[in-house]
């Protein structure tokens, strides 16, 4: 059973989302692409450091934690937007970006 407060919240949220899309558009802008490139570069840099360079176990552990957090950011910021097809108007771009799930150990299909 829904409460009246929930209905008010839902209506308010839908209105705010609609207003945001009207003002900013439905698809990703320059800030998203900068963030995506930064996340992917950081992920790759940490991976290379952990696997090929790291000599200090404690530093490798900290880098591994950062690598895991970066992996989560990739899933939530790139993969999630790709699944909802809001990165680009072009479907093939969203499909390619959907494979960020595979990059960090997930599955783009699921």
Coordinates of N, CA, C and O in Angstrom, one line a residue:
X1 N 0.8 -1.2 0.0 CA 0.0 0.0 0.0 C 0.9 1.2 0.0 O 1.7 1.4 0.9
X2 N 0.7 2.1 -1.0 CA 1.5 3.3 -1.1 C 0.9 4.4 -0.3 O -0.3 4.5 -0.1
X3 N 1.8 5.2 0.3 CA 1.4 6.3 1.1 C 1.3 7.6 0.2 O 1.9 7.6 -0.9
X4 N 0.6 8.5 0.7 CA 0.5 9.8 0.0 C 1.9 10.5 -0.1 O 2.2 11.1 -1.1
X5 N 2.7 10.3 0.9 CA 4.0 10.9 0.9 C 4.9 10.3 -0.2 O 5.6 11.0 -0.9
X6 N 4.7 9.0 -0.5 CA 5.5 8.4 -1.5 C 5.0 8.9 -2.9 O 5.9 9.2 -3.8
X7 N 3.7 9.1 -3.1 CA 3.2 9.6 -4.3 C 3.7 11.0 -4.6 O 4.1 11.4 -5.7
X8 N 3.8 11.8 -3.6 CA 4.3 13.2 -3.7 C 5.8 13.2 -4.0 O 6.3 13.9 -4.9
X9 N 6.5 12.3 -3.3 CA 8.0 12.2 -3.6 C 8.2 11.7 -5.1 O 9.0 12.3 -5.8
X10 N 7.4 10.7 -5.5 CA 7.6 10.2 -6.9 C 7.3 11.3 -7.9 O 8.1 11.5 -8.9
X11 N 6.2 12.0 -7.7 CA 5.9 13.1 -8.6 C 7.0 14.2 -8.7 O 7.4 14.6 -9.7
X12 N 7.4 14.6 -7.5 CA 8.5 15.6 -7.4 C 9.8 15.1 -8.1 O 10.4 15.9 -8.8
X13 N 10.2 13.9 -7.8 CA 11.4 13.3 -8.4 C 11.2 13.3 -10.0 O 12.1 13.7 -10.7
X14 N 10.1 12.8 -10.5 CA 9.9 12.7 -11.9 C 10.0 14.1 -12.5 O 10.5 14.3 -13.6
X15 N 9.4 15.1 -11.9 CA 9.4 16.5 -12.4 C 10.9 17.0 -12.4 O 11.3 17.7 -13.4
X16 N 11.6 16.7 -11.4 CA 13.0 17.2 -11.3 C 13.9 16.5 -12.4 O 14.7 17.2 -13.1
X17 N 13.7 15.2 -12.6 CA 14.4 14.5 -13.7 C 14.0 15.1 -15.1 O 14.9 15.3 -15.9
X18 N 12.7 15.3 -15.3 CA 12.3 15.9 -16.6 C 12.9 17.3 -16.8 O 13.4 17.6 -17.9
X19 N 12.9 18.1 -15.8 CA 13.5 19.4 -15.9 C 15.0 19.4 -16.2 O 15.5 20.1 -17.0
X20 N 15.7 18.4 -15.5 CA 17.1 18.3 -15.7 C 17.4 17.8 -17.2 O 18.3 18.4 -17.8
X21 N 16.6 16.9 -17.7 CA 16.8 16.4 -19.1 C 16.5 17.6 -20.0 O 17.3 17.7 -21.0
X22 N 15.5 18.4 -19.8 CA 15.2 19.5 -20.7 C 16.4 20.5 -20.7 O 16.7 21.0 -21.7
X23 N 17.0 20.7 -19.5 CA 18.1 21.7 -19.4 C 19.4 21.2 -19.9 O 20.2 22.0 -20.5
X24 N 19.7 19.9 -19.7 CA 21.0 19.4 -20.0 C 21.1 18.4 -21.1 O 22.2 18.0 -21.5
X25 N 20.0 17.9 -21.5 CA 20.0 16.9 -22.5 C 20.0 15.5 -21.9 O 20.4 15.3 -20.7
X26 N 19.7 14.5 -22.7 CA 19.6 13.1 -22.1 C 21.0 12.4 -22.2 O 21.2 11.4 -21.5
X27 N 21.9 12.8 -23.0 CA 23.1 12.1 -23.3 C 24.3 12.8 -22.6 O 24.3 14.0 -22.3
X28 N 25.4 12.0 -22.5 CA 26.6 12.5 -21.8 C 27.2 13.6 -22.5 O 27.2 13.7 -23.7
X29 N 27.8 14.5 -21.7 CA 28.6 15.6 -22.2 C 30.1 15.5 -22.0 O 30.6 14.4 -21.7
X30 N 30.8 16.6 -22.1 CA 32.2 16.6 -21.9 C 32.7 16.1 -20.5 O 33.7 15.4 -20.4
X31 N 31.9 16.5 -19.5 CA 32.3 16.1 -18.2 C 32.3 14.5 -18.0 O 33.2 14.0 -17.4
X32 N 31.3 13.9 -18.6 CA 31.3 12.4 -18.5 C 32.5 11.8 -19.2 O 33.1 10.9 -18.7
X33 N 32.8 12.3 -20.4 CA 33.9 11.7 -21.2 C 35.2 12.0 -20.5 O 36.1 11.1 -20.5
X34 N 35.4 13.1 -19.9 CA 36.6 13.4 -19.1 C 36.7 12.4 -17.9 O 37.8 11.8 -17.6
X35 N 35.6 12.2 -17.2 CA 35.6 11.3 -16.1 C 35.8 9.9 -16.5 O 36.6 9.2 -15.9
X36 N 35.2 9.5 -17.6 CA 35.4 8.1 -18.1 C 36.9 7.9 -18.5 O 37.5 6.8 -18.1
X37 N 37.5 8.8 -19.2 CA 38.9 8.7 -19.6 C 39.8 8.6 -18.3 O 40.7 7.8 -18.2
X38 N 39.5 9.5 -17.4 CA 40.3 9.5 -16.1 C 40.2 8.2 -15.4 O 41.2 7.6 -14.9
X39 N 39.0 7.7 -15.3 CA 38.7 6.4 -14.6 C 39.5 5.3 -15.3 O 40.1 4.4 -14.6
X40 N 39.3 5.2 -16.6 CA 40.0 4.1 -17.3 C 41.5 4.2 -17.3 O 42.2 3.2 -17.1
X41 N 42.0 5.4 -17.4 CA 43.5 5.6 -17.3 C 44.0 5.2 -15.9 O 45.0 4.5 -15.7
X42 N 43.3 5.7 -14.8 CA 43.7 5.3 -13.5 C 43.6 3.8 -13.2 O 44.5 3.3 -12.6
X43 N 42.6 3.2 -13.7 CA 42.4 1.7 -13.6 C 43.6 1.0 -14.2 O 44.2 0.1 -13.6
X44 N 43.9 1.4 -15.4 CA 45.0 0.8 -16.2 C 46.4 1.0 -15.5 O 47.2 0.1 -15.3
X45 N 46.6 2.3 -15.0 CA 47.8 2.6 -14.4 C 48.0 1.8 -13.1 O 49.1 1.3 -12.8
X46 N 47.0 1.7 -12.3 CA 47.1 0.9 -11.0 C 47.3 -0.5 -11.3 O 48.1 -1.2 -10.6
X47 N 46.7 -1.1 -12.3 CA 46.9 -2.5 -12.7 C 48.3 -2.7 -13.1 O 48.9 -3.7 -12.6
X48 N 48.9 -1.9 -13.9 CA 50.2 -2.0 -14.4 C 51.2 -1.9 -13.2 O 52.1 -2.7 -13.0
X49 N 50.9 -1.0 -12.3 CA 51.8 -0.8 -11.1 C 51.7 -2.1 -10.2 O 52.8 -2.6 -9.8
X50 N 50.5 -2.6 -10.0 CA 50.4 -3.7 -9.1 C 51.0 -5.0 -9.7 O 51.7 -5.7 -9.0
X51 N 50.8 -5.2 -10.9 CA 51.3 -6.4 -11.5 C 52.8 -6.4 -11.9 O 53.5 -7.4 -11.7
X52 N 53.2 -5.3 -12.4 CA 54.6 -5.3 -13.0 C 55.6 -4.5 -12.2 O 56.8 -4.8 -12.3
X53 N 55.2 -3.5 -11.4 CA 56.2 -2.6 -10.8 C 56.3 -2.8 -9.3 O 57.4 -2.8 -8.7
X54 N 55.2 -3.0 -8.6 CA 55.2 -3.0 -7.2 C 56.2 -4.0 -6.5 O 56.3 -5.1 -6.8
X55 N 57.0 -3.4 -5.6 CA 57.9 -4.2 -4.8 C 57.5 -4.2 -3.3 O 57.8 -5.2 -2.6
X56 N 56.9 -3.2 -2.9 CA 56.5 -3.1 -1.5 C 55.1 -3.6 -1.3 O 54.1 -3.1 -1.8
X57 N 54.9 -4.7 -0.5 CA 53.6 -5.3 -0.3 C 52.6 -4.4 0.3 O 51.4 -4.5 -0.1
X58 N 52.9 -3.5 1.2 CA 51.9 -2.6 1.8 C 51.4 -1.6 0.8 O 50.3 -1.3 0.7
X59 N 52.3 -1.1 -0.1 CA 51.9 -0.2 -1.1 C 51.1 -0.9 -2.2 O 50.1 -0.4 -2.7
X60 N 51.4 -2.1 -2.5 CA 50.7 -2.9 -3.4 C 49.3 -3.2 -2.9 O 48.3 -3.2 -3.6
X61 N 49.1 -3.4 -1.6 CA 47.8 -3.6 -1.0 C 47.0 -2.3 -1.1 O 45.8 -2.4 -1.5
X62 N 47.6 -1.2 -0.8 CA 46.8 0.1 -0.9 C 46.4 0.3 -2.4 O 45.2 0.7 -2.6
X63 N 47.3 0.1 -3.3 CA 47.0 0.2 -4.7 C 45.9 -0.8 -5.1 O 45.1 -0.4 -6.0
X64 N 45.9 -1.9 -4.6 CA 44.9 -2.9 -4.9 C 43.5 -2.5 -4.4 O 42.5 -2.6 -5.1
X65 N 43.5 -1.9 -3.2 CA 42.2 -1.3 -2.7 C 41.7 -0.2 -3.7 O 40.5 -0.1 -4.0
X66 N 42.6 0.7 -4.0 CA 42.3 1.8 -5.0 C 41.8 1.3 -6.3 O 40.9 1.8 -6.9
X67 N 42.5 0.2 -6.8 CA 42.1 -0.4 -8.0 C 40.7 -1.0 -7.9 O 39.9 -0.8 -8.9
X68 N 40.3 -1.6 -6.8 CA 39.0 -2.1 -6.6 C 38.0 -1.0 -6.6 O 36.9 -1.1 -7.2
X69 N 38.3 0.1 -5.9 CA 37.3 1.2 -5.8 C 37.2 1.8 -7.2 O 36.0 2.1 -7.7
X70 N 38.3 1.9 -8.0 CA 38.2 2.4 -9.3 C 37.3 1.5 -10.2 O 36.6 2.0 -11.1
X71 N 37.5 0.2 -10.0 CA 36.6 -0.7 -10.8 C 35.2 -0.5 -10.5 O 34.3 -0.5 -11.4
X72 N 34.8 -0.3 -9.2 CA 33.4 0.0 -8.9 C 32.9 1.3 -9.5 O 31.8 1.4 -10.0
X73 N 33.8 2.3 -9.5 CA 33.4 3.6 -10.2 C 33.2 3.4 -11.7 O 32.3 4.0 -12.3
X74 N 34.0 2.6 -12.3 CA 33.8 2.3 -13.7 C 32.4 1.6 -14.0 O 31.7 2.0 -14.9
X75 N 32.1 0.6 -13.1 CA 30.8 0.0 -13.2 C 29.7 0.9 -13.1 O 28.7 1.0 -13.9
X76 N 29.7 1.7 -12.0 CA 28.6 2.6 -11.7 C 28.5 3.9 -12.6 O 27.5 4.4 -12.9
X77 N 29.7 4.3 -13.1 CA 29.7 5.6 -13.9 C 29.7 5.3 -15.4 O 29.1 6.1 -16.1
X78 N 30.3 4.3 -15.8 CA 30.3 4.0 -17.3 C 29.3 2.9 -17.7 O 28.5 3.1 -18.5
X79 N 29.5 1.8 -17.0 CA 28.6 0.6 -17.4 C 27.2 0.9 -17.2 O 26.3 0.6 -18.0
X80 N 26.8 1.5 -16.0 CA 25.4 1.8 -15.7 C 24.8 2.7 -16.7 O 23.7 2.5 -17.2
X81 N 25.5 3.8 -17.1 CA 25.0 4.7 -18.1 C 24.9 4.1 -19.4 O 24.0 4.4 -20.2
X82 N 25.8 3.2 -19.8 CA 25.8 2.5 -21.1 C 24.6 1.6 -21.2 O 23.9 1.5 -22.2
X83 N 24.3 0.9 -20.1 CA 23.1 0.0 -20.1 C 21.8 0.8 -20.3 O 20.9 0.3 -21.0
X84 N 21.7 2.0 -19.7 CA 20.5 2.8 -19.9 C 20.6 3.6 -21.1 O 19.7 4.5 -21.4
X85 N 21.6 3.4 -21.9 CA 21.8 4.1 -23.2 C 21.7 5.6 -23.1 O 21.1 6.3 -24.0
X86 N 22.4 6.2 -22.2 CA 22.4 7.6 -22.0 C 23.8 8.2 -22.3 O 24.0 9.4 -22.1
X87 N 24.8 7.4 -22.7 CA 26.1 7.9 -23.0 C 26.0 8.6 -24.4 O 26.5 9.7 -24.5
X88 N 25.4 8.0 -25.4 CA 25.4 8.6 -26.7 C 24.1 8.3 -27.4 O 23.4 7.3 -27.0
X89 N 23.8 9.1 -28.4 CA 22.6 8.8 -29.2 C 22.8 7.6 -30.1 O 21.9 6.9 -30.5
X90 N 24.1 7.3 -30.3 CA 24.5 6.2 -31.2 C 24.5 4.9 -30.4 O 25.3 4.8 -29.4
X91 N 23.7 3.9 -30.8 CA 23.6 2.7 -30.0 C 24.9 1.9 -30.0 O 25.2 1.3 -28.9
X92 N 25.7 2.0 -31.0 CA 27.0 1.2 -31.0 C 28.0 1.8 -30.0 O 28.8 1.0 -29.4
X93 N 27.9 3.1 -29.7 CA 28.8 3.7 -28.7 C 28.4 3.1 -27.3 O 29.2 2.7 -26.5
X94 N 27.1 3.1 -27.0 CA 26.6 2.6 -25.8 C 27.0 1.1 -25.6 O 27.3 0.6 -24.6
X95 N 26.9 0.3 -26.7 CA 27.2 -1.1 -26.7 C 28.7 -1.3 -26.4 O 29.1 -2.2 -25.6
X96 N 29.6 -0.5 -27.0 CA 31.0 -0.6 -26.7 C 31.3 -0.2 -25.2 O 32.0 -1.0 -24.5
X97 N 30.7 0.8 -24.7 CA 30.9 1.2 -23.4 C 30.3 0.2 -22.4 O 30.8 0.2 -21.2
X98 N 29.3 -0.5 -22.8 CA 28.7 -1.5 -21.9 C 29.8 -2.6 -21.6 O 29.7 -3.2 -20.5
X99 N 30.8 -2.8 -22.4 CA 31.8 -3.8 -22.2 C 32.8 -3.3 -21.1 O 33.7 -4.1 -20.7
X100 N 32.6 -2.2 -20.5 CA 33.4 -1.8 -19.3 C 33.1 -2.7 -18.2 O 33.9 -2.9 -17.3
X101 N 31.9 -3.4 -18.2 CA 31.6 -4.4 -17.2 C 32.6 -5.5 -17.3 O 33.1 -6.0 -16.3
X102 N 32.9 -6.0 -18.5 CA 33.8 -7.1 -18.8 C 35.2 -6.7 -18.4 O 36.0 -7.5 -17.9
X103 N 35.6 -5.5 -18.6 CA 36.9 -5.0 -18.3 C 37.3 -5.2 -16.8 O 38.4 -5.6 -16.5
X104 N 36.3 -5.0 -16.0 CA 36.5 -5.0 -14.5 C 36.0 -6.4 -13.9 O 36.0 -6.5 -12.7
X105 N 35.7 -7.3 -14.8 CA 35.4 -8.7 -14.2 C 33.9 -9.0 -14.2 O 33.6 -10.1 -13.7
X106 N 33.1 -8.2 -14.7 CA 31.7 -8.4 -14.8 C 31.3 -9.1 -16.1 O 32.1 -9.7 -16.8
X107 N 30.0 -8.9 -16.5 CA 29.5 -9.4 -17.7 C 28.6 -8.4 -18.4 O 27.5 -8.1 -17.8
X108 N 28.9 -7.9 -19.5 CA 28.1 -6.9 -20.2 C 26.7 -7.5 -20.6 O 25.7 -6.8 -20.6
X109 N 26.7 -8.8 -20.8 CA 25.4 -9.4 -21.2 C 24.4 -9.3 -20.1 O 23.2 -9.1 -20.3
X110 N 24.8 -9.6 -18.9 CA 23.9 -9.7 -17.8 C 23.5 -8.3 -17.3 O 22.6 -8.0 -16.6

